[in-house]
Amino acid sequence: MEYTPQDEKLIAERFDGLLAACEKICRSEDDWALIRRAFSVAKEAHKGVRRRSGEPYITHPIAVARICVDEIGLGVKSVVASLLHDVVEDTDLTVEDISRMFTPKIASMVDGLTKISGVFNADTSEQAESFRKMLLTLLDDVRVILIKIADRLHNMRTLGSMPREKQIKITSETLFLFAPLAYRLGLHAIKSELEDLSLKYRFPDQYAEIEGKLEAAKKKRAKVMERFDEPIVAKLRENSVDFEISERIKSVYSVWRKMQSKQISFEEIYDLFAVRIVFKPSPVIPEKTQCWYIYELVTDLYPSRPDRLRDWITFPKPNGYEALHTTVMGPEGLWVEVQIRSERMNDVAERGVAAHWKHREASEDDPAGDERFDAWLGRIRDALSSPTENAVDFLDNFQKSLYTAEIVVFTPKGESRRLQKDATVLDFAYDIHSKLGASAIGAKINHKIESIYTTLKSGDQIEVLTSKSAKPTAEWLDHVVTTKAKQHIKNYLRKSTQGNVERGRALFEARMTELGIAPSARVFRKLLPAYNSPTKDEFYKNLGAGTISLDGLQEILRQNSASKYLKFWTLFQGGGDHSETDTPADELEIAECCIPIPGDDVTGYRDPATGKIIVHKTSCNELTRLASQHGENIVTGIRWSSHKAMSFLSIVSVQGIDRIGILLDLVGVITGELGINIRELKIQSHDGIFEGEISLYVASTSALNDLITKIKKIKGVDKAQRSR
Ligand code: MN
């Protein structure tokens, strides 16, 4: 157990190495003294203990401290906390001891580090919950998370001496949490190394194979890459750009992941190579302008793929990454990605958050940098602080949110907001404020009225339209992607569910009294299928929540049998006018994507899985997609039976100027039409505009068209059309 003289020599060497690295961060004698004291306290505390590799334990905290300085760019306090990071967990020293010997700040950092490591020894759900709490408290000091990442990196680098099942556990945590966290914190090099190491221990054979192939590709392409660089170097020099150029090759892990996700072979990956140009900015021209200038010089030499241009300068990545990327065609038909960055951008790309801090301290005259950093921190805090019922869900969502792509959209005042890709108007509204989200009824996207469910695109400008009477419904959950919106809606629904049942029952009973009908079992047998509600409670709940309305109630009750609503169509498949050869095709099904009704031109698609023929409108996009891929499954010759008078469900969307009485006119026109019954009427009205969807049963397209023509004639109606 006792350390040998060789051990002591090794420890001294490693510590000297750390001291040398600290030259660039120590500013005073006190700084040096603090680091030496932390070292001797830690060394004494871990005395006689060895790592699994056999090295004295203290070599681990030294290595972690070194990573903090060299690879992350942290300062003196972090070095001290790194040296002490395992002391409280593994030895008799307490946080109070540290506080007394050092400072309360350092003690709280060590405390944080001790707690996180406890997290990874608990079971999954407990682990998830503690992890969330931990990250939340640690956000006040991101350095603690950074040190924890350095700790994990060193453990990954020395994973070889661990038993197999430990390797699996540690690599899983690394891939699931630490790599995404490192990515989000902008530690690109560390993220990439964590992934590569995880792969190496998880799938050693595949790792070795890809590594070998990358080596070979590098050798084979060395000449080509040289030829690629030469003209760029000459051109940039000629234009007096001060720069460095280096060649990059994809990491083993990213090659592996691409092969997995796209199911392709190594040889099919075309973007293995990249060239990075890092320039020293001229003091008089803005960095951004210089990036585009270099871009122009490069694309003058090589043709670029316009679809591969990535402008991370105007809108940096969520993790703060800034650069201009383009992919150009090099010699011998080789696609090469060119990355253009200033020295500052490069620093941020390599060292993430820590570099932000450095630049933040260094230049008081860059308030933009400050804002970016604060915004970044704010987003992480948001992701963490949303209340969640299930800790494991949280972990999953958080992990996802670390990697998710983003879009940038604008408020009416031109302020930019970042949202997850596929975010909708509702996500946007909730992102601004939960009250705005909860009262949203529509939006003007680029000055055009759209529904709250509309998916946003980068560059959209959105004005949320609200109404005091609007409230979240369960359906909203299907139309949001952000954790924030989901949480607010869920909370609202949870709080209001019981109230909804009561409210719904009261509404229903009041209406029935009005109509003079007693709510019998027979009534419910008709109502529940018509309102798609499996139980009475469900019906009340939906009614109370406002997802269904009673506008069509009378019509539904007037029907002889609810079964009419279950069977909307009959289709015949056969040889045209030889009606005696027509056979009712039981295996026919109406396509849900386009819902054809009698009179529509239809085409069938035989589902290879079930053998059923799904009937689409011939103009349906989904049918087109299917036909382009599996033309052999297309079934023609399907036509509607003309001798059965039946009702078909259709949806008409209406939009117009709100005025008193318009709803009455609308209902009047519809119910006045022969053979048309309203199933559901959804109308939203706001700021003098109303929008609605009417689900109704019609006998044919011609009846529907007649109805639409009549609706359009109503004063104030601007637009009426069959939707879907
Ligand atoms: Mn450790």
XYZ file of C-alpha atoms and ligand atoms in Angstrom:
725
model
C 0.000 0.000 0.000
C 2.738 2.437 0.928
C 3.951 4.466 -2.039
C 7.395 3.488 -3.334
C 10.032 6.073 -4.242
C 9.058 5.453 -7.896
C 5.442 6.325 -7.012
C 6.575 9.537 -5.321
C 8.642 10.408 -8.360
C 5.675 9.828 -10.654
C 3.419 12.003 -8.470
C 6.007 14.808 -8.416
C 6.369 14.651 -12.200
C 2.652 14.831 -12.813
C 2.213 17.717 -10.384
C 5.109 19.608 -11.998
C 3.350 19.137 -15.300
C 0.225 20.694 -13.822
C 2.173 23.604 -12.357
C 3.743 24.305 -15.731
C 0.286 24.355 -17.299
C -0.909 26.774 -14.592
C 1.652 29.406 -15.638
C -0.973 30.899 -17.918
C -3.669 31.184 -15.250
C -1.884 32.112 -12.007
C -1.746 35.851 -11.457
C -0.408 36.095 -7.909
C 1.617 34.297 -5.244
C -1.693 33.495 -3.520
C -2.873 31.577 -6.578
C 0.232 29.363 -6.509
C -0.077 28.824 -2.761
C -3.714 27.791 -3.107
C -2.913 25.185 -5.760
C 0.004 23.758 -3.742
C -2.139 23.552 -0.635
C -4.947 21.777 -2.488
C -2.417 19.316 -3.860
C -0.954 18.490 -0.468
C -4.384 18.157 1.184
C -5.580 15.824 -1.592
C -2.362 13.826 -1.619
C -2.525 13.317 2.119
C -6.229 12.403 1.998
C -5.784 9.795 -0.753
C -2.553 8.512 0.785
C -1.740 4.874 0.043
C -4.763 4.467 -2.246
C -4.250 3.265 -5.807
C -6.366 3.369 -8.918
C -7.296 0.130 -10.627
C -4.425 0.734 -13.048
C -2.040 0.567 -10.081
C -1.074 4.246 -10.193
C -1.341 6.287 -6.963
C -4.872 7.747 -6.693
C -3.685 11.371 -6.576
C -2.602 11.086 -10.248
C -6.318 11.156 -11.136
C -7.221 14.531 -9.549
C -4.006 15.966 -10.992
C -4.989 14.757 -14.461
C -8.500 16.209 -14.074
C -7.076 19.569 -13.046
C -4.770 19.468 -16.043
C -7.663 18.825 -18.437
C -9.482 21.811 -16.880
C -6.562 24.103 -17.607
C -5.301 22.784 -20.935
C -8.418 21.543 -22.661
C -11.234 23.584 -21.176
C -9.433 26.759 -20.217
C -10.675 27.068 -16.629
C -8.921 29.072 -13.915
C -7.345 28.704 -10.483
C -10.480 27.984 -8.432
C -11.387 25.174 -10.801
C -7.902 23.675 -10.521
C -8.220 23.703 -6.743
C -11.713 22.169 -6.848
C -10.493 19.515 -9.321
C -7.629 18.520 -7.065
C -10.088 18.126 -4.191
C -12.995 16.652 -6.184
C -12.848 13.096 -4.789
C -11.694 13.993 -1.291
C -15.081 14.312 0.397
C -16.490 11.206 -1.256
C -13.540 8.907 -0.707
C -11.859 10.116 2.482
C -12.677 11.354 5.973
C -12.526 15.039 5.063
C -15.849 16.905 5.061
C -17.174 19.883 3.134
C -16.847 21.912 6.344
C -13.178 20.964 6.541
C -12.667 22.196 2.974
C -14.541 25.391 3.734
C -12.284 26.023 6.715
C -9.059 25.150 4.907
C -9.972 26.940 1.676
C -12.990 29.120 0.977
C -16.763 28.533 1.161
C -16.877 28.939 -2.645
C -14.378 26.150 -3.203
C -16.146 24.015 -0.613
C -19.453 24.451 -2.432
C -17.844 23.452 -5.741
C -16.404 20.308 -4.129
C -19.785 19.632 -2.540
C -21.453 19.843 -5.948
C -18.902 17.465 -7.452
C -19.393 14.979 -4.614
C -23.149 15.037 -5.048
C -23.058 14.464 -8.799
C -20.879 11.444 -8.356
C -23.397 10.038 -5.871
C -25.983 10.340 -8.610
C -24.312 7.784 -10.831
C -24.424 5.088 -8.217
C -28.195 5.235 -7.684
C -30.854 3.348 -9.670
C -32.156 4.850 -12.875
C -35.157 6.861 -11.762
C -33.479 8.066 -8.626
C -30.414 8.834 -10.680
C -32.456 10.844 -13.143
C -34.173 12.881 -10.473
C -30.966 13.644 -8.612
C -29.251 14.470 -11.848
C -31.901 17.043 -12.623
C -31.750 18.625 -9.177
C -28.016 18.610 -9.318
C -27.764 20.291 -12.690
C -30.251 22.850 -11.528
C -28.314 23.875 -8.451
C -25.074 23.644 -10.348
C -26.209 26.058 -12.989
C -25.162 28.853 -10.725
C -21.697 27.613 -11.351
C -21.268 25.905 -14.702
C -17.646 25.291 -13.770
C -18.753 22.386 -11.612
C -20.305 20.657 -14.613
C -17.194 21.387 -16.652
C -14.972 19.812 -13.974
C -17.310 16.810 -13.856
C -16.865 16.433 -17.609
C -13.070 16.616 -17.199
C -13.354 13.929 -14.498
C -15.384 11.722 -16.839
C -12.934 12.309 -19.693
C -10.005 11.130 -17.594
C -11.954 8.084 -16.417
C -12.764 7.280 -20.055
C -9.127 7.650 -21.032
C -8.193 5.105 -18.363
C -11.187 2.802 -18.840
C -9.041 -0.088 -20.060
C -8.323 -1.302 -16.540
C -12.009 -1.511 -15.574
C -13.978 -4.798 -15.611
C -16.246 -5.329 -18.614
C -19.622 -4.609 -16.978
C -18.290 -1.365 -15.494
C -17.092 -0.394 -18.947
C -20.614 -0.892 -20.328
C -22.221 1.180 -17.560
C -19.692 3.987 -17.843
C -19.732 4.146 -21.646
C -23.561 4.221 -21.622
C -23.650 7.165 -19.241
C -20.981 8.836 -21.295
C -22.890 8.501 -24.548
C -26.260 9.328 -23.037
C -25.336 12.271 -20.843
C -21.772 13.454 -20.838
C -21.206 13.657 -24.585
C -24.453 15.642 -25.143
C -23.648 17.841 -22.186
C -20.162 18.506 -23.547
C -21.703 19.289 -26.928
C -24.185 21.704 -25.401
C -21.411 23.389 -23.487
C -19.523 23.763 -26.742
C -16.650 21.446 -25.841
C -16.361 19.998 -29.293
C -13.037 18.213 -29.020
C -13.985 16.628 -25.700
C -17.399 15.542 -26.942
C -15.787 13.866 -29.909
C -13.172 12.104 -27.767
C -15.840 10.890 -25.308
C -17.807 9.389 -28.177
C -14.786 7.768 -29.784
C -13.695 6.242 -26.482
C -17.212 4.966 -25.785
C -17.344 3.279 -29.171
C -13.887 1.829 -28.675
C -14.941 0.032 -25.488
C -18.436 -0.849 -26.683
C -17.633 -2.226 -30.130
C -13.860 -2.700 -30.263
C -13.913 -4.537 -33.612
C -16.009 -1.987 -35.440
C -13.953 0.799 -33.950
C -10.700 -0.758 -35.128
C -12.084 -1.361 -38.612
C -13.265 2.216 -39.126
C -10.091 3.634 -37.623
C -8.029 1.574 -40.074
C -10.111 2.669 -43.037
C -9.864 6.328 -42.025
C -6.079 6.000 -41.816
C -5.967 4.444 -45.268
C -8.290 7.065 -46.741
C -6.117 9.795 -45.281
C -2.997 8.339 -46.888
C -4.685 7.783 -50.205
C -6.077 11.299 -50.282
C -3.035 13.118 -48.898
C -1.881 14.200 -52.363
C -5.349 15.280 -53.454
C -5.831 17.330 -50.305
C -2.498 19.014 -50.874
C -3.573 19.898 -54.373
C -6.837 21.144 -52.926
C -5.179 23.444 -50.402
C -2.529 25.001 -52.649
C -4.716 27.341 -54.697
C -6.609 28.428 -51.572
C -3.378 29.296 -49.783
C -2.113 31.241 -52.793
C -5.378 33.113 -53.284
C -5.762 34.091 -49.624
C -2.150 35.287 -49.413
C -2.589 37.267 -52.584
C -5.501 39.027 -50.865
C -3.429 39.566 -47.703
C -5.528 37.405 -45.406
C -3.642 36.363 -42.263
C -4.696 32.747 -41.753
C -3.878 29.144 -40.959
C -5.269 26.188 -42.841
C -5.582 22.644 -41.525
C -7.133 19.411 -42.732
C -9.748 17.580 -40.731
C -11.085 14.071 -41.054
C -14.362 12.812 -39.599
C -14.152 11.163 -36.182
C -14.489 7.374 -35.905
C -17.727 7.769 -33.968
C -19.376 10.135 -36.423
C -18.470 7.816 -39.299
C -19.920 4.882 -37.345
C -23.087 6.752 -36.488
C -23.613 7.824 -40.071
C -23.147 4.238 -41.252
C -25.688 3.086 -38.666
C -28.304 5.753 -39.173
C -28.181 5.806 -42.967
C -27.413 2.102 -43.322
C -24.527 2.764 -45.656
C -20.997 1.436 -45.992
C -17.835 3.331 -45.172
C -17.187 3.805 -48.883
C -20.508 5.600 -49.333
C -19.674 8.430 -46.941
C -18.725 11.354 -49.127
C -17.934 14.021 -46.552
C -14.967 12.462 -44.798
C -12.706 15.420 -45.364
C -12.834 18.990 -44.234
C -10.491 21.936 -44.397
C -10.470 24.561 -41.689
C -9.385 28.120 -42.308
C -8.774 30.137 -39.141
C -8.008 33.808 -39.759
C -6.647 36.618 -37.659
C -9.236 39.348 -38.018
C -8.145 42.684 -39.372
C -9.025 45.375 -36.832
C -11.003 47.486 -39.278
C -13.256 44.956 -41.024
C -15.956 43.105 -39.048
C -15.323 39.380 -38.562
C -18.529 38.461 -40.312
C -17.611 40.406 -43.431
C -14.222 38.756 -43.509
C -15.778 35.293 -43.270
C -17.925 35.987 -46.325
C -14.960 37.487 -48.137
C -12.932 34.302 -47.633
C -15.982 32.280 -48.639
C -16.096 34.193 -51.880
C -12.409 33.633 -52.575
C -12.770 29.873 -51.957
C -15.914 29.428 -54.024
C -14.265 31.349 -56.855
C -11.779 28.481 -56.991
C -14.135 25.531 -56.468
C -17.803 25.063 -57.254
C -19.891 24.837 -54.099
C -23.013 22.880 -53.240
C -25.553 25.560 -52.379
C -27.570 23.132 -50.247
C -24.573 22.594 -48.004
C -23.916 26.227 -47.054
C -24.208 26.663 -43.280
C -24.202 30.153 -41.842
C -23.513 29.789 -38.131
C -22.370 33.395 -37.977
C -25.672 35.190 -38.296
C -27.282 32.675 -35.953
C -24.719 30.731 -33.909
C -25.598 27.163 -32.906
C -27.369 26.665 -29.571
C -24.021 25.818 -28.013
C -22.486 29.083 -29.182
C -20.654 27.669 -32.201
C -19.892 30.243 -34.883
C -18.440 29.556 -38.321
C -19.239 29.502 -41.998
C -19.354 26.042 -43.604
C -19.539 25.261 -47.288
C -18.978 22.067 -49.256
C -17.086 22.389 -52.523
C -16.056 20.056 -55.308
C -12.301 19.521 -55.129
C -9.925 17.720 -57.495
C -10.917 14.212 -58.636
C -14.545 14.769 -57.793
C -13.902 14.832 -54.059
C -16.397 16.775 -51.935
C -14.601 18.771 -49.271
C -16.200 20.778 -46.487
C -14.550 24.146 -45.901
C -14.956 25.698 -42.437
C -14.187 29.387 -42.079
C -13.664 30.887 -38.614
C -11.904 33.796 -36.955
C -9.451 33.062 -34.146
C -12.075 34.010 -31.598
C -14.695 31.769 -33.209
C -12.170 28.959 -33.261
C -11.474 29.402 -29.581
C -15.181 29.224 -28.827
C -15.528 26.158 -31.059
C -12.729 24.320 -29.314
C -13.401 25.317 -25.749
C -17.017 26.373 -25.671
C -18.413 28.135 -22.672
C -15.055 28.600 -21.034
C -13.887 30.578 -24.044
C -17.003 32.728 -23.805
C -15.971 33.591 -20.292
C -12.476 34.429 -21.338
C -13.679 36.731 -24.082
C -16.265 38.148 -21.765
C -13.597 39.146 -19.272
C -11.159 40.221 -21.945
C -13.374 42.571 -23.908
C -15.788 44.852 -22.184
C -16.568 46.226 -25.615
C -18.298 43.078 -26.846
C -21.736 43.251 -25.259
C -23.034 40.973 -28.034
C -20.822 38.162 -26.779
C -22.203 38.708 -23.321
C -25.760 38.516 -24.520
C -25.091 35.314 -26.403
C -23.632 33.703 -23.332
C -26.487 34.794 -21.095
C -29.030 33.623 -23.630
C -27.321 30.265 -23.829
C -27.286 29.866 -20.071
C -30.925 30.943 -19.943
C -31.942 28.217 -22.372
C -30.182 25.510 -20.373
C -31.840 26.818 -17.229
C -35.245 26.734 -18.953
C -34.732 23.158 -20.075
C -33.844 22.162 -16.555
C -36.407 24.024 -14.571
C -39.562 22.854 -16.325
C -41.539 20.809 -13.807
C -41.794 17.153 -14.785
C -43.805 14.380 -13.241
C -41.442 11.672 -14.297
C -37.737 11.974 -13.700
C -36.742 9.418 -16.315
C -38.840 11.262 -18.907
C -37.078 14.389 -17.894
C -33.697 12.814 -18.451
C -34.783 11.574 -21.835
C -36.181 14.949 -22.864
C -33.216 16.784 -21.520
C -30.879 14.500 -23.397
C -32.889 15.106 -26.559
C -33.033 18.819 -26.027
C -29.255 18.928 -25.810
C -28.935 17.727 -29.382
C -32.038 19.092 -31.044
C -31.709 21.244 -34.094
C -33.146 24.739 -33.833
C -34.921 27.287 -35.938
C -34.835 31.036 -35.549
C -38.091 32.975 -35.779
C -39.096 36.566 -35.078
C -41.571 38.458 -32.941
C -43.619 41.272 -34.518
C -41.026 43.696 -33.162
C -38.243 41.808 -34.942
C -36.762 40.205 -31.864
C -35.345 36.766 -32.698
C -36.324 33.659 -30.735
C -34.782 30.224 -31.014
C -37.055 27.233 -30.977
C -36.652 23.535 -31.436
C -37.067 22.323 -35.018
C -40.728 21.480 -35.842
C -41.966 23.953 -33.222
C -45.487 25.277 -33.824
C -47.264 28.567 -33.156
C -48.205 27.182 -29.737
C -44.572 26.430 -28.899
C -43.681 29.965 -29.874
C -46.480 31.456 -27.776
C -45.512 29.410 -24.730
C -41.882 30.295 -25.264
C -42.738 33.961 -24.905
C -45.049 33.538 -21.936
C -47.222 30.795 -20.487
C -50.184 33.199 -20.430
C -49.760 33.983 -24.103
C -49.621 30.252 -24.843
C -52.717 29.468 -22.818
C -54.826 32.109 -24.556
C -53.576 31.608 -28.119
C -56.223 31.033 -30.783
C -54.285 31.722 -33.952
C -51.424 33.672 -35.389
C -50.396 35.922 -38.179
C -47.372 34.267 -39.700
C -45.704 36.686 -42.073
C -48.972 38.664 -41.910
C -51.099 35.699 -42.980
C -53.624 34.169 -40.614
C -52.684 30.627 -39.640
C -53.776 28.095 -37.063
C -52.025 27.659 -33.728
C -50.940 24.210 -34.915
C -48.912 25.527 -37.836
C -45.300 24.353 -37.887
C -42.872 27.274 -38.007
C -39.938 27.691 -40.346
C -36.734 29.610 -39.774
C -37.268 33.245 -40.640
C -41.016 33.300 -39.921
C -42.368 36.371 -38.176
C -45.199 35.497 -35.820
C -47.846 37.540 -34.114
C -49.891 35.442 -31.697
C -53.616 36.174 -31.648
C -55.308 35.615 -28.322
C -58.707 35.450 -26.745
C -59.656 35.645 -23.112
C -61.971 32.675 -23.522
C -59.339 30.386 -25.071
C -57.921 27.559 -22.992
C -55.516 24.673 -23.504
C -56.996 21.325 -24.537
C -55.576 17.815 -24.596
C -55.349 18.052 -28.363
C -52.748 20.796 -28.021
C -50.317 18.210 -26.734
C -50.236 16.636 -30.186
C -49.196 19.952 -31.676
C -46.264 21.065 -29.549
C -42.671 19.833 -29.424
C -40.988 21.936 -26.759
C -40.708 20.709 -23.195
C -41.822 24.099 -21.950
C -45.119 24.108 -23.852
C -45.815 20.455 -23.014
C -45.303 21.054 -19.336
C -47.528 24.104 -19.177
C -50.332 22.398 -21.084
C -50.081 19.226 -18.991
C -50.146 21.229 -15.800
C -53.188 23.112 -16.942
C -55.013 19.941 -17.972
C -54.130 18.174 -14.760
C -55.469 21.046 -12.736
C -58.608 21.372 -14.770
C -59.570 17.752 -15.550
C -61.850 17.258 -12.592
C -63.319 20.693 -13.080
C -63.883 19.813 -16.747
C -66.023 16.777 -15.985
C -68.189 18.848 -13.667
C -68.392 21.728 -16.073
C -69.187 19.394 -18.971
C -71.961 17.667 -17.065
C -73.516 20.997 -16.113
C -73.327 22.259 -19.709
C -74.885 19.092 -21.042
C -77.677 18.956 -18.489
C -78.545 22.612 -19.016
C -78.757 22.031 -22.752
C -80.889 18.921 -22.384
C -83.288 20.760 -20.079
C -83.472 23.493 -22.681
C -84.376 20.907 -25.317
C -86.754 19.150 -22.950
C -85.071 15.785 -23.307
C -84.233 13.442 -20.425
C -80.669 12.069 -20.633
C -81.432 8.333 -20.976
C -79.197 5.386 -21.814
C -80.617 5.491 -25.338
C -79.507 9.103 -25.678
C -75.972 8.229 -24.683
C -75.851 5.279 -27.078
C -76.353 7.804 -29.846
C -74.200 10.552 -28.425
C -71.031 8.790 -27.403
C -70.105 7.359 -30.851
C -71.053 10.633 -32.512
C -68.694 12.514 -30.209
C -65.968 9.866 -30.359
C -66.149 9.426 -26.612
C -65.834 5.914 -25.171
C -67.426 6.802 -21.814
C -69.788 9.379 -20.351
C -66.997 10.837 -18.237
C -64.855 11.210 -21.306
C -67.728 12.976 -23.052
C -68.230 15.365 -20.115
C -64.532 15.937 -19.807
C -64.137 16.837 -23.488
C -67.185 19.016 -23.334
C -65.929 20.794 -20.223
C -62.490 21.223 -21.768
C -64.067 22.700 -24.865
C -62.682 20.113 -27.298
C -66.232 19.280 -28.399
C -69.263 21.491 -28.549
C -72.966 20.857 -28.308
C -73.803 22.797 -31.465
C -74.761 19.642 -33.343
C -76.546 18.000 -30.430
C -80.089 18.327 -31.725
C -79.116 16.971 -35.101
C -77.451 13.957 -33.597
C -80.384 13.167 -31.357
C -82.750 13.498 -34.277
C -80.979 10.654 -36.100
C -82.724 7.324 -35.964
C -79.702 5.361 -35.141
C -76.171 6.077 -34.130
C -75.045 3.230 -36.352
C -75.469 5.523 -39.323
C -72.372 7.342 -38.185
C -70.326 4.209 -38.114
C -70.885 3.223 -41.699
C -70.250 6.075 -44.076
C -69.565 4.415 -47.330
C -69.880 1.443 -49.570
C -67.474 0.966 -52.391
C -67.675 -1.380 -55.290
C -64.806 -2.754 -57.188
C -65.423 -4.114 -60.603
C -65.630 -3.680 -64.329
C -67.385 -0.394 -64.827
C -70.917 -0.579 -66.166
C -71.482 -4.344 -65.773
C -73.235 -3.777 -62.526
C -74.051 -7.444 -62.042
C -70.343 -8.267 -61.828
C -69.760 -5.672 -59.120
C -68.910 -7.198 -55.793
C -69.084 -5.278 -52.545
C -65.471 -5.233 -51.539
C -65.245 -5.931 -47.839
C -61.546 -5.450 -47.908
C -61.862 -1.822 -48.989
C -60.949 0.901 -46.526
C -61.164 4.672 -46.754
C -57.780 6.391 -46.568
C -57.523 8.628 -43.541
C -55.145 11.051 -45.213
C -57.615 12.336 -47.826
C -61.039 10.901 -46.818
C -62.654 10.563 -50.244
C -66.450 10.860 -50.465
C -68.844 9.840 -53.270
C -68.148 11.754 -56.422
C -64.421 11.941 -55.767
C -62.184 10.247 -58.269
C -60.568 7.394 -56.319
C -57.706 4.929 -56.680
C -56.863 2.003 -54.425
C -53.598 0.941 -52.906
C -53.232 -2.628 -51.715
C -51.538 -2.596 -48.323
C -48.936 -5.367 -48.634
C -49.145 -6.053 -44.901
C -52.891 -6.606 -44.523
C -53.999 -7.233 -48.092
C -56.663 -4.560 -47.658
C -57.238 -2.000 -50.368
C -57.017 1.528 -49.069
C -59.048 3.940 -51.167
C -57.487 7.366 -51.738
C -58.541 10.353 -53.736
C -56.650 9.987 -57.005
C -55.128 13.401 -56.361
C -53.866 12.466 -52.884
C -50.191 13.233 -52.203
C -49.770 10.205 -50.017
C -51.064 8.014 -52.834
C -48.549 9.645 -55.162
C -45.752 8.898 -52.761
C -46.840 5.271 -52.390
C -47.286 4.832 -56.115
C -43.830 6.189 -56.837
C -42.317 3.556 -54.621
C -44.635 0.566 -54.952
C -46.527 1.052 -58.171
C -47.306 -2.672 -58.275
C -49.754 -2.257 -55.374
C -51.971 0.264 -57.119
C -55.529 -0.941 -57.729
C -57.664 0.844 -60.300
C -61.259 0.327 -61.353
C -62.728 1.255 -57.982
C -65.909 3.260 -58.125
C -68.627 4.403 -55.787
C -71.872 2.639 -55.471
C -74.451 5.081 -56.790
C -77.607 3.402 -55.557
C -77.070 3.795 -51.839
C -78.024 7.034 -50.178
C -75.559 7.393 -47.375
C -73.859 10.123 -45.430
C -70.171 10.855 -45.515
C -68.111 12.746 -43.032
C -66.443 15.876 -44.410
C -64.796 18.900 -42.968
C -65.345 22.445 -44.180
C -63.099 25.229 -42.989
C -64.450 28.742 -42.840
C -62.765 32.068 -42.290
C -64.062 35.585 -42.215
C -64.876 38.790 -40.420
C -66.627 38.329 -37.112
C -69.986 39.982 -36.673
C -72.944 39.461 -34.417
C -75.177 36.734 -35.729
C -72.752 35.157 -38.165
C -72.712 31.876 -36.279
C -76.486 31.718 -36.406
C -76.462 32.370 -40.163
C -73.878 29.668 -40.636
C -75.771 27.052 -38.680
C -78.966 28.125 -40.415
C -77.513 27.615 -43.890
C -76.069 24.229 -43.022
C -79.052 22.751 -41.252
C -81.328 24.209 -43.895
C -79.615 22.137 -46.568
C -81.301 18.857 -47.222
C -79.507 15.788 -45.884
C -76.637 17.625 -44.235
C -75.996 17.155 -40.545
C -73.472 18.930 -38.401
C -71.338 16.629 -36.342
C -69.084 19.202 -34.776
C -68.619 22.913 -35.055
C -65.415 24.542 -33.912
C -65.266 28.297 -34.153
C -62.589 30.598 -32.823
C -63.061 34.295 -32.847
C -60.501 36.956 -32.122
C -59.742 40.533 -32.961
C -62.677 40.720 -35.291
C -61.712 37.590 -37.178
C -63.334 34.218 -36.901
C -62.092 30.870 -38.075
C -63.804 27.572 -37.848
C -63.999 23.963 -38.847
C -67.329 22.304 -39.409
C -67.464 18.513 -39.442
C -70.580 17.411 -41.231
C -72.261 14.501 -42.923
C -73.097 14.954 -46.582
C -74.470 12.622 -49.217
C -72.081 13.508 -52.062
C -69.527 15.972 -53.400
C -72.175 17.862 -55.294
C -74.183 18.382 -52.100
C -71.032 19.521 -50.374
C -70.149 21.935 -53.174
C -73.627 23.403 -53.080
C -73.279 23.935 -49.376
C -69.879 25.621 -49.713
C -71.264 27.979 -52.349
C -74.066 28.924 -49.978
C -71.708 29.436 -47.036
C -69.569 31.721 -49.142
C -72.594 33.904 -49.766
C -73.057 34.586 -46.054
C -72.165 38.182 -45.248
C -68.697 38.366 -43.698
C -67.506 34.924 -44.874
C -64.252 35.336 -46.631
C -63.228 31.783 -47.319
C -64.978 28.426 -47.202
C -63.444 25.241 -48.451
C -63.351 21.522 -47.976
C -60.372 20.784 -45.817
C -57.947 17.817 -46.028
Mn -12.878 11.542 -10.049
